[in-house]
């Protein structure tokens, strides 16, 4: 069950109380985190509680420090750290970082607690995920032929956009997507307060811009062979294999002029011409398109 949720106003007082003496004795040490500090100080996580409460059971030991864990991920991303074990170590060794997430260094949640939160917020059905990781998929080699600079790969599923538009106009939504809760959280604690503060300008007349980007997969494109062709002396077979990232595909990165293995993401952002600032408000992973085919 969900344990005590420290109100944002209490977190702000804690932060000021802990950082003031450090700031007075070693100002540059605190100032190096200025951007992250102001982000966390103004990021009110109180509206998050009712959104994620349903992801905790009604029984069992209360899950504590949940807003603090959430802040931990935000700070980790802000400081461009990509390994949870390395990050937990940093939080325990640097008191400013632990104060910034709202805890004493001795209270910093462990690696397991960080992964628990990821599992709660990512709505993938465990059975579907297991099936996808353990079933066999076709193997495709990295294409040899390079395309030209700025030349886009022809669409593999022509008409898919029209299909999506037709479905959207009929009122269809993708309620079973694993990232749904993450998007609801982003809307509640990021987009909504920004709109209220006027950062997005007139929300009834938004200026929107969009662009695609390539995301490399951490998974291997070769996969794991489960056939016995090797024993027969056949080393370059095309038998179906197991993949750690079964959704990844080969695609052409027209900017870097190379093939990449992963996903194409299309990002839409709202741009405020007066304030000259933009806010990403919706991400459409290309993998979503596969759900419709
Ligand atoms: Zn084989």
XYZ file of C-alpha atoms and ligand atoms in Angstrom:
294
model
C 0.000 0.000 0.000
C 0.961 3.610 -0.520
C 2.592 5.054 2.607
C 3.017 8.604 3.874
C 3.213 11.224 1.108
C 5.107 14.290 2.264
C 3.343 17.461 1.025
C 5.310 19.604 -1.402
C 5.338 22.562 0.959
C 7.113 20.437 3.610
C 9.674 19.320 1.030
C 10.366 22.956 0.133
C 10.967 23.868 3.812
C 13.251 20.819 4.245
C 15.280 21.822 1.190
C 15.732 25.429 2.337
C 16.618 24.358 5.883
C 19.234 21.830 4.711
C 20.796 23.855 1.904
C 21.043 27.284 3.544
C 24.048 26.419 5.787
C 25.851 24.706 2.898
C 25.118 27.672 0.627
C 26.522 30.110 3.212
C 29.746 28.141 3.648
C 30.316 26.873 0.100
C 28.236 28.825 -2.403
C 29.739 27.415 -5.680
C 29.071 23.850 -4.476
C 25.323 24.572 -4.298
C 25.248 26.813 -7.361
C 26.461 24.058 -9.689
C 23.026 22.443 -9.174
C 21.081 25.689 -9.658
C 19.005 24.540 -12.645
C 18.085 21.169 -11.128
C 17.372 22.800 -7.767
C 14.907 25.300 -9.172
C 13.226 22.552 -11.205
C 12.696 20.296 -8.188
C 11.744 23.186 -5.886
C 8.909 24.240 -8.185
C 7.806 20.760 -9.283
C 4.758 20.078 -7.116
C 4.271 16.295 -6.892
C 1.153 16.445 -4.686
C -1.242 15.976 -7.683
C 0.632 12.741 -8.462
C -0.680 10.885 -5.412
C -4.286 10.254 -6.598
C -3.027 9.273 -10.082
C -0.693 6.519 -8.907
C -2.500 5.409 -5.713
C -4.311 2.661 -7.678
C -0.966 1.031 -8.561
C -0.380 0.054 -4.901
C -2.109 -2.870 -3.184
C -4.477 -2.287 -0.254
C -2.502 -4.595 1.995
C 1.134 -5.198 2.871
C 3.877 -2.936 4.134
C 3.365 0.727 3.161
C 5.597 1.908 0.293
C 7.420 4.909 1.738
C 9.356 7.764 0.115
C 7.433 7.565 -3.169
C 7.559 11.304 -4.033
C 11.245 11.229 -3.056
C 11.857 8.293 -5.431
C 10.062 10.126 -8.183
C 12.287 13.171 -7.603
C 15.287 10.839 -7.635
C 14.478 9.800 -11.244
C 13.936 13.411 -12.307
C 17.267 14.496 -10.809
C 19.035 11.467 -12.281
C 17.791 12.377 -15.738
C 18.617 16.065 -15.204
C 22.220 15.151 -14.322
C 22.375 12.691 -17.249
C 23.116 9.603 -15.146
C 21.824 6.444 -16.808
C 22.674 3.694 -14.322
C 20.483 3.197 -11.248
C 23.206 1.453 -9.128
C 25.680 4.258 -9.929
C 23.006 6.869 -9.149
C 22.095 5.359 -5.748
C 25.797 5.411 -4.872
C 26.022 9.087 -5.847
C 22.952 9.988 -3.761
C 24.451 8.312 -0.698
C 27.837 9.996 -1.151
C 26.659 13.531 -1.923
C 24.400 15.076 0.692
C 23.226 17.896 -1.572
C 21.845 15.346 -4.040
C 20.062 13.413 -1.291
C 18.616 16.663 0.161
C 17.442 17.570 -3.327
C 15.290 14.461 -3.543
C 14.058 15.224 -0.009
C 16.005 12.772 2.172
C 19.051 12.391 4.410
C 21.899 10.398 2.760
C 21.210 7.491 5.168
C 17.563 7.326 4.013
C 18.244 7.073 0.269
C 16.129 4.203 -1.207
C 18.047 1.264 -2.624
C 18.348 0.055 -6.213
C 15.409 -2.361 -5.759
C 13.053 0.435 -4.639
C 13.932 2.406 -7.772
C 13.068 -0.584 -9.999
C 9.821 -1.134 -8.033
C 8.647 2.344 -9.005
C 9.532 1.718 -12.668
C 7.459 -1.483 -12.616
C 4.514 0.322 -11.025
C 4.478 3.147 -13.550
C 5.077 1.068 -16.699
C 1.759 -0.604 -17.529
C 3.040 -3.472 -19.661
C 1.028 -6.631 -19.059
C 3.655 -9.038 -17.578
C 2.205 -11.997 -19.543
C 2.420 -10.087 -22.833
C 5.960 -8.946 -22.011
C 7.039 -12.516 -21.132
C 5.483 -13.882 -24.328
C 7.165 -11.210 -26.443
C 10.625 -11.839 -24.921
C 10.376 -15.627 -25.091
C 8.699 -16.126 -28.470
C 10.747 -16.394 -31.679
C 10.937 -13.607 -34.235
C 12.342 -13.305 -37.761
C 15.923 -12.136 -38.079
C 16.784 -9.288 -40.444
C 20.323 -8.281 -41.373
C 21.590 -4.730 -41.360
C 20.840 -3.368 -44.868
C 23.966 -2.865 -47.038
C 22.741 -0.164 -49.374
C 23.099 3.330 -47.940
C 20.609 6.062 -48.742
C 21.692 9.595 -49.593
C 22.103 12.505 -47.165
C 18.683 13.793 -46.014
C 16.962 11.039 -48.003
C 14.171 9.476 -45.971
C 13.394 5.784 -45.947
C 10.165 5.082 -47.868
C 7.253 4.360 -45.494
C 6.997 0.657 -44.713
C 3.271 0.863 -44.067
C 1.858 3.452 -46.496
C -1.498 4.780 -45.373
C -0.881 4.120 -41.673
C -1.230 7.822 -40.803
C -4.608 7.972 -42.578
C -5.656 4.864 -40.642
C -4.658 6.526 -37.349
C -6.449 9.745 -38.289
C -9.638 7.856 -39.207
C -9.554 5.978 -35.902
C -8.904 9.151 -33.906
C -11.824 10.904 -35.631
C -14.036 7.972 -34.681
C -13.032 8.613 -31.069
C -10.657 5.638 -30.710
C -7.925 5.871 -28.092
C -5.056 3.613 -27.139
C -5.923 2.874 -23.547
C -3.822 -0.260 -23.202
C -0.469 1.316 -24.011
C 2.250 0.735 -21.382
C 3.251 4.415 -21.306
C -0.303 5.642 -20.569
C 0.290 6.358 -16.866
C 3.595 8.131 -17.600
C 1.769 10.420 -20.040
C -1.005 11.111 -17.500
C 1.647 11.995 -14.895
C 3.452 14.279 -17.345
C 0.169 15.994 -18.240
C -0.773 16.508 -14.580
C 2.514 17.687 -13.099
C 4.161 19.205 -16.202
C 1.700 20.366 -18.856
C -1.232 21.464 -16.657
C 0.780 23.737 -14.302
C 2.676 25.147 -17.329
C -0.625 25.978 -19.040
C -1.958 27.612 -15.844
C 1.240 29.654 -15.496
C 0.784 30.911 -19.075
C 3.983 29.287 -20.376
C 2.093 27.646 -23.247
C 0.391 30.886 -24.284
C -3.221 30.629 -25.417
C -4.020 26.926 -24.966
C -7.001 27.245 -27.337
C -4.635 28.400 -30.077
C -1.422 26.438 -29.608
C 1.500 26.656 -31.998
C 2.631 23.091 -32.550
C 5.772 21.813 -34.195
C 6.805 18.204 -34.679
C 9.833 16.202 -35.773
C 11.029 12.625 -35.817
C 14.129 11.313 -34.090
C 16.048 8.013 -34.063
C 16.305 6.072 -30.819
C 18.945 3.366 -30.668
C 17.992 0.148 -28.924
C 20.253 -1.335 -26.263
C 19.253 -4.801 -27.517
C 21.261 -6.875 -29.989
C 20.025 -7.038 -33.597
C 21.455 -10.587 -33.910
C 19.274 -12.080 -31.189
C 19.865 -15.496 -29.630
C 19.792 -18.527 -31.891
C 17.743 -21.470 -30.673
C 18.130 -23.698 -33.777
C 20.785 -26.391 -34.244
C 22.069 -25.150 -37.608
C 25.495 -24.416 -36.074
C 25.971 -28.126 -35.300
C 25.293 -28.883 -38.977
C 27.941 -26.377 -40.039
C 25.432 -23.712 -41.136
C 26.432 -20.438 -39.498
C 24.425 -17.856 -41.441
C 20.905 -19.279 -41.206
C 17.769 -17.138 -41.141
C 15.872 -19.222 -38.567
C 13.625 -17.382 -36.127
C 15.380 -16.261 -32.923
C 14.784 -14.768 -29.500
C 15.366 -11.023 -29.076
C 15.778 -8.928 -25.911
C 14.078 -6.000 -27.707
C 11.634 -7.638 -30.144
C 10.072 -4.328 -31.233
C 13.325 -2.793 -32.553
C 13.868 -2.523 -36.343
C 16.587 -1.355 -38.735
C 15.996 2.205 -39.911
C 17.892 4.854 -41.879
C 19.165 7.857 -39.906
C 19.175 10.468 -42.682
C 20.992 13.047 -40.530
C 23.950 10.850 -39.526
C 23.771 8.885 -42.818
C 23.828 5.475 -41.211
C 21.554 2.555 -40.397
C 20.466 2.275 -36.772
C 18.673 -0.460 -34.855
C 15.841 0.764 -32.665
C 12.821 2.999 -32.994
C 11.691 6.200 -34.636
C 9.920 8.567 -32.316
C 7.809 11.490 -33.445
C 7.717 14.345 -30.937
C 5.201 17.162 -30.943
C 5.840 20.286 -28.927
C 3.948 23.471 -28.187
C 5.908 26.640 -28.851
C 5.224 29.973 -27.172
C 6.371 32.685 -29.594
C 6.250 35.460 -26.973
C 8.305 33.648 -24.325
C 10.361 31.793 -26.968
C 10.035 28.542 -25.064
C 8.761 25.147 -25.993
C 7.339 22.253 -24.075
C 7.181 18.714 -25.354
C 3.614 17.676 -24.801
C 3.074 14.479 -26.668
C 5.314 11.670 -27.838
C 4.154 9.131 -30.365
C 6.496 6.150 -30.530
C 6.484 4.639 -33.998
C 6.068 1.219 -32.346
C 2.490 2.274 -31.567
C 1.740 2.015 -35.250
C 2.457 -1.721 -35.114
C -0.384 -2.152 -32.636
C -2.807 -1.247 -35.409
C -1.493 -3.640 -38.035
Zn 19.087 -21.982 -37.971
